mmCIF file of C-alpha atoms and ligand atoms in Angstrom:
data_model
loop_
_atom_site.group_PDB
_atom_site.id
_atom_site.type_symbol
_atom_site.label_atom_id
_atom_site.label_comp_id
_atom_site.label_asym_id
_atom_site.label_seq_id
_atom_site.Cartn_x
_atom_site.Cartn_y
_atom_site.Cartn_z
ATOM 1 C CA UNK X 19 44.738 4.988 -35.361
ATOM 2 C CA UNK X 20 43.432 1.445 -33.775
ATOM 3 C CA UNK X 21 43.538 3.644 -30.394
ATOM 4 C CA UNK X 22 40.962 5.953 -31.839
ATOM 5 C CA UNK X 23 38.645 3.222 -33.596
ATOM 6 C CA UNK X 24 38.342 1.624 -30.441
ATOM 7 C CA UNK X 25 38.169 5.195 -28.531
ATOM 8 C CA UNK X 26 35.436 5.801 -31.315
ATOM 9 C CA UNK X 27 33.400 2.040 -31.151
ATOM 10 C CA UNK X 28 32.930 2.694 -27.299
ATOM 11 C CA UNK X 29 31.718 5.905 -27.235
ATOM 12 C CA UNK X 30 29.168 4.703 -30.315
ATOM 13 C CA UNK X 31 28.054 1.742 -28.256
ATOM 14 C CA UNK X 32 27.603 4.088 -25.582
ATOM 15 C CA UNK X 33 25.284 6.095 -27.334
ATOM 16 C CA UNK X 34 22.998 3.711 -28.971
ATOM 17 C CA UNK X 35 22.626 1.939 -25.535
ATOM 18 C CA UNK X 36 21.471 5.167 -24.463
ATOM 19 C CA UNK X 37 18.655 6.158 -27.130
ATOM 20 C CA UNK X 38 15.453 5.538 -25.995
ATOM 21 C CA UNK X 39 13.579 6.240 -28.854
ATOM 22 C CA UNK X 40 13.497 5.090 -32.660
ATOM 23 C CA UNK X 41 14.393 8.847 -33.776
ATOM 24 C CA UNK X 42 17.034 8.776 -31.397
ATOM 25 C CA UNK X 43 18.626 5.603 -32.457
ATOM 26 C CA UNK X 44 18.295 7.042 -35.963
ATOM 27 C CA UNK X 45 20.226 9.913 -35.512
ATOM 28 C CA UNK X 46 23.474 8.140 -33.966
ATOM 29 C CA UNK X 47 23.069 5.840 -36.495
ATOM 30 C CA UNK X 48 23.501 8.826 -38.882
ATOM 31 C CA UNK X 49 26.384 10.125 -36.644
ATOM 32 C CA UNK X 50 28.524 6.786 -36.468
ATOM 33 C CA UNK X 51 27.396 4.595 -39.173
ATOM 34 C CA UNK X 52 26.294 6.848 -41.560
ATOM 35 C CA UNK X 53 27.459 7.976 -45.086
ATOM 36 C CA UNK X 54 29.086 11.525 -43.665
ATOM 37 C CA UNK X 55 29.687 9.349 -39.980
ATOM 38 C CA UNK X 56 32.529 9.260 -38.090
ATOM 39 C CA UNK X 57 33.537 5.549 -39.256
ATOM 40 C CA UNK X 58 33.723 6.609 -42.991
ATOM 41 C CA UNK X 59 35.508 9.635 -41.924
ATOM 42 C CA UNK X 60 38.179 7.108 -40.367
ATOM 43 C CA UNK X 61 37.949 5.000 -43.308
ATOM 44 C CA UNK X 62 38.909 8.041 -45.531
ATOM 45 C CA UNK X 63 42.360 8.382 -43.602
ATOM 46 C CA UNK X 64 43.138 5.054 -44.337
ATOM 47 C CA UNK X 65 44.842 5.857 -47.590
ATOM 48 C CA UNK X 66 47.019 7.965 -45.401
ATOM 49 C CA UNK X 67 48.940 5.269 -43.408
ATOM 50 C CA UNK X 68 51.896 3.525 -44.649
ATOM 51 C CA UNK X 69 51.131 0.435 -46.776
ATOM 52 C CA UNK X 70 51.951 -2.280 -44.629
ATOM 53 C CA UNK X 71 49.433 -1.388 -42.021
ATOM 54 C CA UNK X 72 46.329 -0.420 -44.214
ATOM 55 C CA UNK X 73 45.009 -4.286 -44.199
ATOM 56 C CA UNK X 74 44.924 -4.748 -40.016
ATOM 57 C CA UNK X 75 43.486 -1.714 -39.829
ATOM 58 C CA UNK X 76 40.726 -1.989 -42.271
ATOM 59 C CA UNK X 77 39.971 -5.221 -40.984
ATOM 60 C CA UNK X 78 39.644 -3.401 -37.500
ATOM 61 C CA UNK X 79 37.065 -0.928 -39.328
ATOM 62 C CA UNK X 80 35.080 -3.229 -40.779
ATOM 63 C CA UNK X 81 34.850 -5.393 -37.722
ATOM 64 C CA UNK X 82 33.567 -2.486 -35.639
ATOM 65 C CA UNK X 83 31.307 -1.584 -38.124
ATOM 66 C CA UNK X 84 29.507 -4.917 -38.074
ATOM 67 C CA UNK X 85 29.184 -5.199 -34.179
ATOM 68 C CA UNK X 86 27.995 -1.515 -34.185
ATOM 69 C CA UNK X 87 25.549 -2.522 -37.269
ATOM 70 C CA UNK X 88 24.757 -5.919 -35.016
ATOM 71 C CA UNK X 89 23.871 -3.783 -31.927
ATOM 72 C CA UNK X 90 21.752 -1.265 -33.869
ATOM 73 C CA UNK X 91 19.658 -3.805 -34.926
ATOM 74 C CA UNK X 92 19.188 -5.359 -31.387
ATOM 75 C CA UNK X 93 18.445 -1.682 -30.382
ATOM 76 C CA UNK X 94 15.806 -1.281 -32.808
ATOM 77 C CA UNK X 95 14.047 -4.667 -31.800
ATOM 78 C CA UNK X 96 14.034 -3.518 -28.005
ATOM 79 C CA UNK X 97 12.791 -0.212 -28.881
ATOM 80 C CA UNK X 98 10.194 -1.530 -31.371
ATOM 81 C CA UNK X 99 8.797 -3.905 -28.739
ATOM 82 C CA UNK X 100 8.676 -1.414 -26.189
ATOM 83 C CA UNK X 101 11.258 -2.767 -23.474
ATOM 84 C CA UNK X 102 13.636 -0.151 -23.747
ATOM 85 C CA UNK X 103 11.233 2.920 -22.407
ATOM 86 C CA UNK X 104 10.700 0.258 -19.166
ATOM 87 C CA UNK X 105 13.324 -2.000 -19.404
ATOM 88 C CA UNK X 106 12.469 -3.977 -15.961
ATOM 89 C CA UNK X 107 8.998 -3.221 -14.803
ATOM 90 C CA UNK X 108 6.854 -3.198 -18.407
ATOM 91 C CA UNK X 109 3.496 -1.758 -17.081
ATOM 92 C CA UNK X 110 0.598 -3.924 -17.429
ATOM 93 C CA UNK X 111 -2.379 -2.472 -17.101
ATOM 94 C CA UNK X 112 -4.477 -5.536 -17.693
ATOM 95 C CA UNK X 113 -3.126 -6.897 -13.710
ATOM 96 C CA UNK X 114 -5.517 -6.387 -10.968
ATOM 97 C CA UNK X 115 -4.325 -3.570 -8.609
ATOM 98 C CA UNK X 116 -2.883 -4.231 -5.488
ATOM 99 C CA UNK X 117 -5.236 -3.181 -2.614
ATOM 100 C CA UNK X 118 -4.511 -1.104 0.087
ATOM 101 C CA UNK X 119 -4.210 -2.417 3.871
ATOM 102 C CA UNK X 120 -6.543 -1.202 6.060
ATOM 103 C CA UNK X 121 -5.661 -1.213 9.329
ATOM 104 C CA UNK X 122 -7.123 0.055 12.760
ATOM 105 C CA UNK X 123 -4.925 2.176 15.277
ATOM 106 C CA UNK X 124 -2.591 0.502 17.086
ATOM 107 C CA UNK X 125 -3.846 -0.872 20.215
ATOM 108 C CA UNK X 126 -1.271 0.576 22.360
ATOM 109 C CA UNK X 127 -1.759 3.958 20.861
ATOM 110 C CA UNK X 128 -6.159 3.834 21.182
ATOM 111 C CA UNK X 129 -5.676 3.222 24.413
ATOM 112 C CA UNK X 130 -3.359 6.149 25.236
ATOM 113 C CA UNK X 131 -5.760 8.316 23.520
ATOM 114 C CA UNK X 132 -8.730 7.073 25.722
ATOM 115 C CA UNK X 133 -6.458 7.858 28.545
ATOM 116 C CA UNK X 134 -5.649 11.099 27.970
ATOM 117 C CA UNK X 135 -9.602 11.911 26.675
ATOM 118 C CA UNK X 136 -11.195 11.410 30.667
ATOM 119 C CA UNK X 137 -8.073 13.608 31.689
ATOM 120 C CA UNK X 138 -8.758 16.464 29.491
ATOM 121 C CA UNK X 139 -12.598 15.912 30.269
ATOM 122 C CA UNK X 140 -10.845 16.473 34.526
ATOM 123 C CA UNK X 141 -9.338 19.574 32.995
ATOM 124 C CA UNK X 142 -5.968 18.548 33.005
ATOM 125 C CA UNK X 143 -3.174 19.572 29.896
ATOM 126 C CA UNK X 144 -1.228 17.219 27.806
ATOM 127 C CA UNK X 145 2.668 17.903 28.580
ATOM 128 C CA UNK X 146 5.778 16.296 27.028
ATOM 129 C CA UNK X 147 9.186 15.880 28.050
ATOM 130 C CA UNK X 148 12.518 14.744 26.358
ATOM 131 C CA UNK X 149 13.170 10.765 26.382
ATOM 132 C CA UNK X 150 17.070 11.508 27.118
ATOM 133 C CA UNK X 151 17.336 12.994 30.052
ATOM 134 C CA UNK X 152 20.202 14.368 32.350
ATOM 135 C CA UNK X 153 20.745 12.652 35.779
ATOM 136 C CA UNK X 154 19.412 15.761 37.606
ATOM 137 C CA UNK X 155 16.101 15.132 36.357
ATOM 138 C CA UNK X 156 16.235 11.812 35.734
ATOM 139 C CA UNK X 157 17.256 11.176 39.433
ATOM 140 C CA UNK X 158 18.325 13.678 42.165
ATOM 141 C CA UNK X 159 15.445 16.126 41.120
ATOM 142 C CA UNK X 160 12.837 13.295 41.820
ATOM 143 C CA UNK X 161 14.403 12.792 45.507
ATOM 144 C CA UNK X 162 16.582 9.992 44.904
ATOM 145 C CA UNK X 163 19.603 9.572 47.377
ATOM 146 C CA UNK X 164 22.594 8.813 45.319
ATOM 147 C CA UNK X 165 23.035 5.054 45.150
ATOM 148 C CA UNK X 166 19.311 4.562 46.783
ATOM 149 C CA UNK X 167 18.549 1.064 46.359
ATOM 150 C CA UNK X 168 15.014 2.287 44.448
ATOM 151 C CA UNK X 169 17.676 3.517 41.655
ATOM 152 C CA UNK X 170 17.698 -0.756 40.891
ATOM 153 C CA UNK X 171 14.338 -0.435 39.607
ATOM 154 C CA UNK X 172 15.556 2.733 37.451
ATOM 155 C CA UNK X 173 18.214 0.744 35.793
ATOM 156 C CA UNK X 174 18.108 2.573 32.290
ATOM 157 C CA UNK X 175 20.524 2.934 29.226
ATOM 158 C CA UNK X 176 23.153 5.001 29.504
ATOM 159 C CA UNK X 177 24.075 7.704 26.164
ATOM 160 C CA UNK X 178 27.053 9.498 28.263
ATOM 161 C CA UNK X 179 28.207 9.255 32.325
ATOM 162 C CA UNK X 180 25.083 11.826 32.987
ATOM 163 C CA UNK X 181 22.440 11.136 30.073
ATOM 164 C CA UNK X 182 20.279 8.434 29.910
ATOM 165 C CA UNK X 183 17.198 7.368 28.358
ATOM 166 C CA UNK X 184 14.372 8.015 31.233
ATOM 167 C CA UNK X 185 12.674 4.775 32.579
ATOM 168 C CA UNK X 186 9.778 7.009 34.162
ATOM 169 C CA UNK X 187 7.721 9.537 32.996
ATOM 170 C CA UNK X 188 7.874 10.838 36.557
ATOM 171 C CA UNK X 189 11.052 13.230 35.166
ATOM 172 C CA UNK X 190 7.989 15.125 33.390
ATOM 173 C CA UNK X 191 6.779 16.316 36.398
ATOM 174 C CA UNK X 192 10.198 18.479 36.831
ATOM 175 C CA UNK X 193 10.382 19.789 33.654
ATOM 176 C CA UNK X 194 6.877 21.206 33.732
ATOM 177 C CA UNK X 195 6.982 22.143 37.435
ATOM 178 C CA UNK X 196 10.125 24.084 36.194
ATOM 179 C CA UNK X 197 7.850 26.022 33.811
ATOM 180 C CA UNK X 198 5.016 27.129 35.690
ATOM 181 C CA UNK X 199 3.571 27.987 38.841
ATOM 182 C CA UNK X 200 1.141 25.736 40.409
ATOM 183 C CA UNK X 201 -1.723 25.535 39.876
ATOM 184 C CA UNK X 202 -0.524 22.548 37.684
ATOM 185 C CA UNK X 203 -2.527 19.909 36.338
ATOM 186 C CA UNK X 204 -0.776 17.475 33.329
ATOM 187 C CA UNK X 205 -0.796 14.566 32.319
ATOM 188 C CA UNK X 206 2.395 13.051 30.129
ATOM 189 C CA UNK X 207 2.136 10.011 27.987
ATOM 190 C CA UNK X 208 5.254 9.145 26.758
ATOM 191 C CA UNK X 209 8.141 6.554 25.861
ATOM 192 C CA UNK X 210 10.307 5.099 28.599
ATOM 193 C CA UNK X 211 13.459 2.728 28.768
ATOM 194 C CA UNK X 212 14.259 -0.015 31.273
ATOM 195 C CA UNK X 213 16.812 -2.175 31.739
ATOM 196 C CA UNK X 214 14.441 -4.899 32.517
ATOM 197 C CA UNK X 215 14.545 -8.977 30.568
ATOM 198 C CA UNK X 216 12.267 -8.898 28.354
ATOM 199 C CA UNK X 217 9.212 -11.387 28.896
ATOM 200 C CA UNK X 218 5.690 -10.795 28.737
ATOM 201 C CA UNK X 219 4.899 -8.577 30.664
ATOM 202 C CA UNK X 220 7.880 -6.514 30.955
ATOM 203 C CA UNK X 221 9.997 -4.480 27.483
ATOM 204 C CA UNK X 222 12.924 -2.698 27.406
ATOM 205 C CA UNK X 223 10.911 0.090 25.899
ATOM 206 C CA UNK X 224 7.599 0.526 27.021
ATOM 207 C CA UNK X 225 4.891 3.443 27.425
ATOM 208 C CA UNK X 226 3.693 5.105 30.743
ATOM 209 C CA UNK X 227 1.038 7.688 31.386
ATOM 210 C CA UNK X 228 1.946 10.202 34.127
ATOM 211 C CA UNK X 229 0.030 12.040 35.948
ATOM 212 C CA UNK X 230 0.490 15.287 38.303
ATOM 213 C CA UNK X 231 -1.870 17.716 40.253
ATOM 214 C CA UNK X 232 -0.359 21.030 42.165
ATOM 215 C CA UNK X 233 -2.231 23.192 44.398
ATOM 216 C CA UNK X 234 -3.610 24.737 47.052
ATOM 217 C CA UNK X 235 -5.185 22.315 49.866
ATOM 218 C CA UNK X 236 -4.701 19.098 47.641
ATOM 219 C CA UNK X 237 -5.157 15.885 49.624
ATOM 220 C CA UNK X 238 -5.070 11.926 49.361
ATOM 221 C CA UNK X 239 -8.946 12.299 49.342
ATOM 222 C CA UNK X 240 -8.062 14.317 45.426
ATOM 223 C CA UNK X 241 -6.038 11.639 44.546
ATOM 224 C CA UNK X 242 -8.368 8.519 45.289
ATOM 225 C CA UNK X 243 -11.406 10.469 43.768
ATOM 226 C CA UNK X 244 -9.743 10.559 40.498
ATOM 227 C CA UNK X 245 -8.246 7.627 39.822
ATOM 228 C CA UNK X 246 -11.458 6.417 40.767
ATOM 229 C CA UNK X 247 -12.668 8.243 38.153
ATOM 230 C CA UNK X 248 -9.933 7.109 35.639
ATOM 231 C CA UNK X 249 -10.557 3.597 36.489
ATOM 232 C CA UNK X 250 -14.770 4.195 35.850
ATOM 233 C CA UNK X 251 -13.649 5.576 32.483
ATOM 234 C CA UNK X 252 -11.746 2.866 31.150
ATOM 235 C CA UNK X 253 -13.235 -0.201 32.731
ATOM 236 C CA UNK X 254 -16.911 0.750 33.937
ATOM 237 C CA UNK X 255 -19.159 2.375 36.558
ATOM 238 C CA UNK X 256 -18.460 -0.931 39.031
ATOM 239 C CA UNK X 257 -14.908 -0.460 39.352
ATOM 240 C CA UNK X 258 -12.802 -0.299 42.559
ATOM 241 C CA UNK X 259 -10.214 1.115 43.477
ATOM 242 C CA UNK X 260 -7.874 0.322 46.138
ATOM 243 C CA UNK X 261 -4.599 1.445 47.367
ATOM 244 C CA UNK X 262 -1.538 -0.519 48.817
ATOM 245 C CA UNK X 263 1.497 1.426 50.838
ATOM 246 C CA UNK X 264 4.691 1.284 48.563
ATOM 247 C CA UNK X 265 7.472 3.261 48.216
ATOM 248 C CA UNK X 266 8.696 5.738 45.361
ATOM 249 C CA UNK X 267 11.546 8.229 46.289
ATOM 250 C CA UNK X 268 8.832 11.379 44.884
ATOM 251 C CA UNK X 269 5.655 10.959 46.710
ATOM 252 C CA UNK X 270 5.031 10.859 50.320
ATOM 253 C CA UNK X 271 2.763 8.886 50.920
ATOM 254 C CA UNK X 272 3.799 6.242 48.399
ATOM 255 C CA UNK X 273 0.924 3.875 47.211
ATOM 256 C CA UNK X 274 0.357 0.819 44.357
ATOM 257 C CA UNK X 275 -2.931 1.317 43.095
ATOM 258 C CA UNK X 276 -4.984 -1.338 41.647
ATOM 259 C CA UNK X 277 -8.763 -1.784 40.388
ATOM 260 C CA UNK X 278 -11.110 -4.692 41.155
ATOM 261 C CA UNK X 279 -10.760 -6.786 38.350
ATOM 262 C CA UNK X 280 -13.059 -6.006 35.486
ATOM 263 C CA UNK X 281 -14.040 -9.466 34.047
ATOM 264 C CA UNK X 282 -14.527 -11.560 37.505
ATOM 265 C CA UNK X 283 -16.043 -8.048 38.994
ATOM 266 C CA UNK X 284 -13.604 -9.126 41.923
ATOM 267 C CA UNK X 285 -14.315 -12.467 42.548
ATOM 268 C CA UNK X 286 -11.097 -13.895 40.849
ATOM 269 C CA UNK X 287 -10.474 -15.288 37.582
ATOM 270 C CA UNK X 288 -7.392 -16.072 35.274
ATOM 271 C CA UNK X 289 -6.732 -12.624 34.329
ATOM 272 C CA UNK X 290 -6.592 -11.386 37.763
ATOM 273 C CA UNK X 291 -4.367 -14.883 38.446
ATOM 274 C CA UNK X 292 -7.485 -15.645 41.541
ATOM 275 C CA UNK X 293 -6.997 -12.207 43.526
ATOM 276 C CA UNK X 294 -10.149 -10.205 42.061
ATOM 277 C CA UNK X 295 -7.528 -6.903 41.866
ATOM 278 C CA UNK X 296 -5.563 -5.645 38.807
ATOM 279 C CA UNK X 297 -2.428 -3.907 39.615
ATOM 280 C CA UNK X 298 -1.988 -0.453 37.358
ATOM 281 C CA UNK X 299 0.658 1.471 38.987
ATOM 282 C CA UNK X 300 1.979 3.954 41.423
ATOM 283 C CA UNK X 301 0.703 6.934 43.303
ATOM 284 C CA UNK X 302 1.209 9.402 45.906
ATOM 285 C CA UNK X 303 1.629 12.927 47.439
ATOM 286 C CA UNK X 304 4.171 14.587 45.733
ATOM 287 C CA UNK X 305 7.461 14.489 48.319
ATOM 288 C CA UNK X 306 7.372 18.294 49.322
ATOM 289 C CA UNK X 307 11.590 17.712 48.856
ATOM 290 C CA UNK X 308 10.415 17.884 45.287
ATOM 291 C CA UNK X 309 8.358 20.599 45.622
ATOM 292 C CA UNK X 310 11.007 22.608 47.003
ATOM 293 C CA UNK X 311 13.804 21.854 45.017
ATOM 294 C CA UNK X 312 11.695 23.277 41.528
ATOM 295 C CA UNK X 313 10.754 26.342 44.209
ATOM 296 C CA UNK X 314 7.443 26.074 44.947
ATOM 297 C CA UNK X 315 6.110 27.217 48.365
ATOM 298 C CA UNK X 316 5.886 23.979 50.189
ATOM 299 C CA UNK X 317 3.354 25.826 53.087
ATOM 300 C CA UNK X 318 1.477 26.312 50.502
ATOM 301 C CA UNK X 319 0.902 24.188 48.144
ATOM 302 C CA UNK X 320 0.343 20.297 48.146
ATOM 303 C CA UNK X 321 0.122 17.817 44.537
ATOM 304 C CA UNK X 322 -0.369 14.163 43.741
ATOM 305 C CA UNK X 323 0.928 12.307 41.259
ATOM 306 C CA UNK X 324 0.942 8.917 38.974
ATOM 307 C CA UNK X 325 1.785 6.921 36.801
ATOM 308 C CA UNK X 326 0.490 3.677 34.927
ATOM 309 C CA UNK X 327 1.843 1.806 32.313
ATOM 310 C CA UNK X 328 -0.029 1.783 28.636
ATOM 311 C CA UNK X 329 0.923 -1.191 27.475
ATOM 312 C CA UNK X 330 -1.032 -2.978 31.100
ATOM 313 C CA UNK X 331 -4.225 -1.389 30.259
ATOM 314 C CA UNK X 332 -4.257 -2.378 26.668
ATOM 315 C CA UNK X 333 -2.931 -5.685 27.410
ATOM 316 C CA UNK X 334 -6.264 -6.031 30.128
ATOM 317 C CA UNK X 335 -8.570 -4.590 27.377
ATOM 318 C CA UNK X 336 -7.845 -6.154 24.618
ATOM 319 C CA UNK X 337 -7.098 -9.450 26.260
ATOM 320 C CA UNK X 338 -3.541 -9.802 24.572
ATOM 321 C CA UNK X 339 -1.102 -12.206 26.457
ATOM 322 C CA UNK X 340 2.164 -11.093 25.511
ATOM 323 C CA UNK X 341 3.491 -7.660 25.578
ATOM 324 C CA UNK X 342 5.939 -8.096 22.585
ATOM 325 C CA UNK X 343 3.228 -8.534 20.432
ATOM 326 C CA UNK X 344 2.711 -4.377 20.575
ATOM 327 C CA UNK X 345 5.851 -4.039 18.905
ATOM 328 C CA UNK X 346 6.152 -7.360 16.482
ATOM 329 C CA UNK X 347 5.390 -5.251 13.704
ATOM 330 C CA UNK X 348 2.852 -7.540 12.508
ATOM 331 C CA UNK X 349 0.187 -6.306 10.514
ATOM 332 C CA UNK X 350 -2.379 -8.679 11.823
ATOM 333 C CA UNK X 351 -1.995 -6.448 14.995
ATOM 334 C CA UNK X 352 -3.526 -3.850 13.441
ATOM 335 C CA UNK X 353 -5.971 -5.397 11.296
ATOM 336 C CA UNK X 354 -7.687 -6.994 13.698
ATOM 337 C CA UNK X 355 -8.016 -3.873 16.316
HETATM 338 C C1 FA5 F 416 6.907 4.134 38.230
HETATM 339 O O1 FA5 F 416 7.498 4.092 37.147
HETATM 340 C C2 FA5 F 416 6.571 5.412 38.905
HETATM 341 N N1 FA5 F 416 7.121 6.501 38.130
HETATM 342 C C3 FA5 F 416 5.049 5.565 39.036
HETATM 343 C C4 FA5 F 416 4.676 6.727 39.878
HETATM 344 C C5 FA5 F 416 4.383 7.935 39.294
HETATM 345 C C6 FA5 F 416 4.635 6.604 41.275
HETATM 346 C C7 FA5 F 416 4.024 9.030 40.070
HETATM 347 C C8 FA5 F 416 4.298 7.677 42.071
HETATM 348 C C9 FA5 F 416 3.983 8.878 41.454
HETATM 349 P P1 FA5 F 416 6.694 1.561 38.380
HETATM 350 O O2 FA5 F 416 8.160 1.270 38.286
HETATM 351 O O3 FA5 F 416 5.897 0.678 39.266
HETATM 352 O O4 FA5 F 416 6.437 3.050 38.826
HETATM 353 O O5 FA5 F 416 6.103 1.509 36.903
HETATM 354 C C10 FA5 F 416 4.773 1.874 36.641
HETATM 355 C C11 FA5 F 416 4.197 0.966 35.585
HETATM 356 O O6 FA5 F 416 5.016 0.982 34.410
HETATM 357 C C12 FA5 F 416 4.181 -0.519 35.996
HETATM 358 O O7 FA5 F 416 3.029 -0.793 36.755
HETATM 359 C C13 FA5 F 416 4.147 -1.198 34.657
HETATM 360 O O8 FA5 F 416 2.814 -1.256 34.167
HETATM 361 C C14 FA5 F 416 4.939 -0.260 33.781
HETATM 362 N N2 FA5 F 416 6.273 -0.806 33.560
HETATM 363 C C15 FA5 F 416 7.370 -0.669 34.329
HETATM 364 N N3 FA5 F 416 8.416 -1.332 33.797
HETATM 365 C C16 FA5 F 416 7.979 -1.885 32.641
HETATM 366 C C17 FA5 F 416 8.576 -2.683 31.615
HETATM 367 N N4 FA5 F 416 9.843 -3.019 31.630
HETATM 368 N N5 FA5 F 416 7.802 -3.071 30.565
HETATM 369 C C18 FA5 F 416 6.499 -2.692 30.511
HETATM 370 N N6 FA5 F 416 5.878 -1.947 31.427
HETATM 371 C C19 FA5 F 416 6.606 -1.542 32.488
#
């Protein structure tokens, strides 16, 4: 019998926690403490027990009626006051709203879009690629000797023994050249992965806009007249360009490409550390090794490609020091853009 009081107190406690309104709490009161409740129906089997134990056991009864009574009443306060229907967060409507952050786009992504707007105005297509890539295309389609020493640049994360994160967008150029017959004319922004100590200029993850042109009697000429071109578009009609001899495993000839600096107009300043020339990235005729190995006809067809990093420009544009600052999360980034 003390077994099911106790059984019976829980299970009321229980339920008067759990009304949320004053009807509510009425009608378990009705069920538990009331006349017909299940307490007076315990009560009633009282006279059924032997003698001896009646006293310890009304005593019991009574005690679980007054906490039950005791909790009822605390119930009914809550209720009454309006806590229980919002125990933690009461609304108050007389509090000033909160108002929304307004923020610009992030820099690094404004400038990718200004990017890619003077390629589409060259007629060019936006393509994508995956950011894991196998080591086919990350590597041997792209003309790299196994164990070249330009792999060191490369030096990427590793998911499994043959997938990796890419750390160029250059692996774009496969996939799409896979796809389609020339002519071909894309341009891929996308996320890319480095090995590299971070500092600030250089991230382990970090953007890059590629670039590729296949077709019919393509030359170096094609390829200087339109980065020209890209450079007038993001810095200004009074841009130069000008091209270094460097090496990439993909494009034969290889070149750095850089553009007279736009603040000193070439005379040298801090941002160009005194040289007049801001480096953007790397160029070239597409190695016709390349060409052939995605099966193109390599008598007939000729390409360029490129490739510049995003965060550079945006750093040069905006004027920001410190690359990490792109990815602090801060909101004052944003805000101020
Ligand atoms: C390349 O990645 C070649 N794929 C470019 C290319 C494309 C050459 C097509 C020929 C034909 P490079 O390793 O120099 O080249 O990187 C290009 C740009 O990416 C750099 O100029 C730099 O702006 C950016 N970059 C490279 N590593 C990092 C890094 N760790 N953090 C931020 N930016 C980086």
């Amino acid at each position: 019998m003390e077994e099911s009081i106790r059984q019976l107190s829980d299970q009321a406690r229980a339920a008067l926690e759990a009304a949320t309104t004053e009807e509510e709490l009425e009608a378990e009161r009705r069920r538990f403490l009331g006349r017909k409740g299940l307490l007076r129906e315990i009560r009633q089997g009282l006279k059924d027990l032997p003698e001896e134990d009646r006293p310890a056991v009304g005593k019991l009864i009574n005690q679980t009626t007054r906490q039950l009574e005791a909790l009822l009443e605390q119930r009914r306060q809550k209720l009454a006051s309006g806590k229980a229907a919002f125990p933690e967060d009461r609304l108050d409507v007389t509090l000033p709203g909160r108002a929304p952050l307004i923020a610009g786009k992030h820099p690094l992504l404004a400038t990718m879009e200004d990017m890619i707007e003077i390629f589409l105005g060259l007629g060019y297509l936006v393509a994508e690629g995956p950011e894991i890539e196998d080591y086919y295309h990350a590597f041997e389609a792209l003309n790299y000797p196994e164990d070249h020493p330009a792999m060191d640049e490369q030096m990427t994360f590793y998911v499994e023994d043959d997938v990796l994160l890419r750390s160029q967008t250059s692996t774009v150029q496969i996939r799409v050249m896979e796809k389609q017959e020339p002519p071909v004319r894309v341009v891929v922004p996308g996320r890319c992965y480095r090995r590299d100590t971070v500092d600030a200029t250089h991230c382990h993850t970090f953007y890059q806009l590629e670039g590729l042109l296949v077709d019919e009697g393509i030359t170096f000429a094609d390829l200087k007249g339109t980065l020209q071109a890209f450079a007038e578009g993001m810095f200004g009609p009074e841009v130069r360009v000008r091209f270094r001899p460097d090496f990439f495993p993909f494009t034969e000839p290889s070149a750095e490409f850089a553009v007279s600096c736009f603040i000193c107009g070439g005379v040298g300043c801090r941002v160009c550390s005194g040289t007049g020339w801001l480096e953007l990235g790397g160029a070239g005729m597409v190695d016709p090794n390349v060409l052939a190995g995605v099966g193109y006809d390599t008598e007939r067809y000729t390409g360029f490609a490129f490739g510049v990093g995003i965060e550079r420009f945006a750093m040069l544009r905006y004027g920001i020091k410190d690359i990490r600052v792109f990815y602090s999360g801060d909101m004052r980034v944003l805000t101020q853009f």
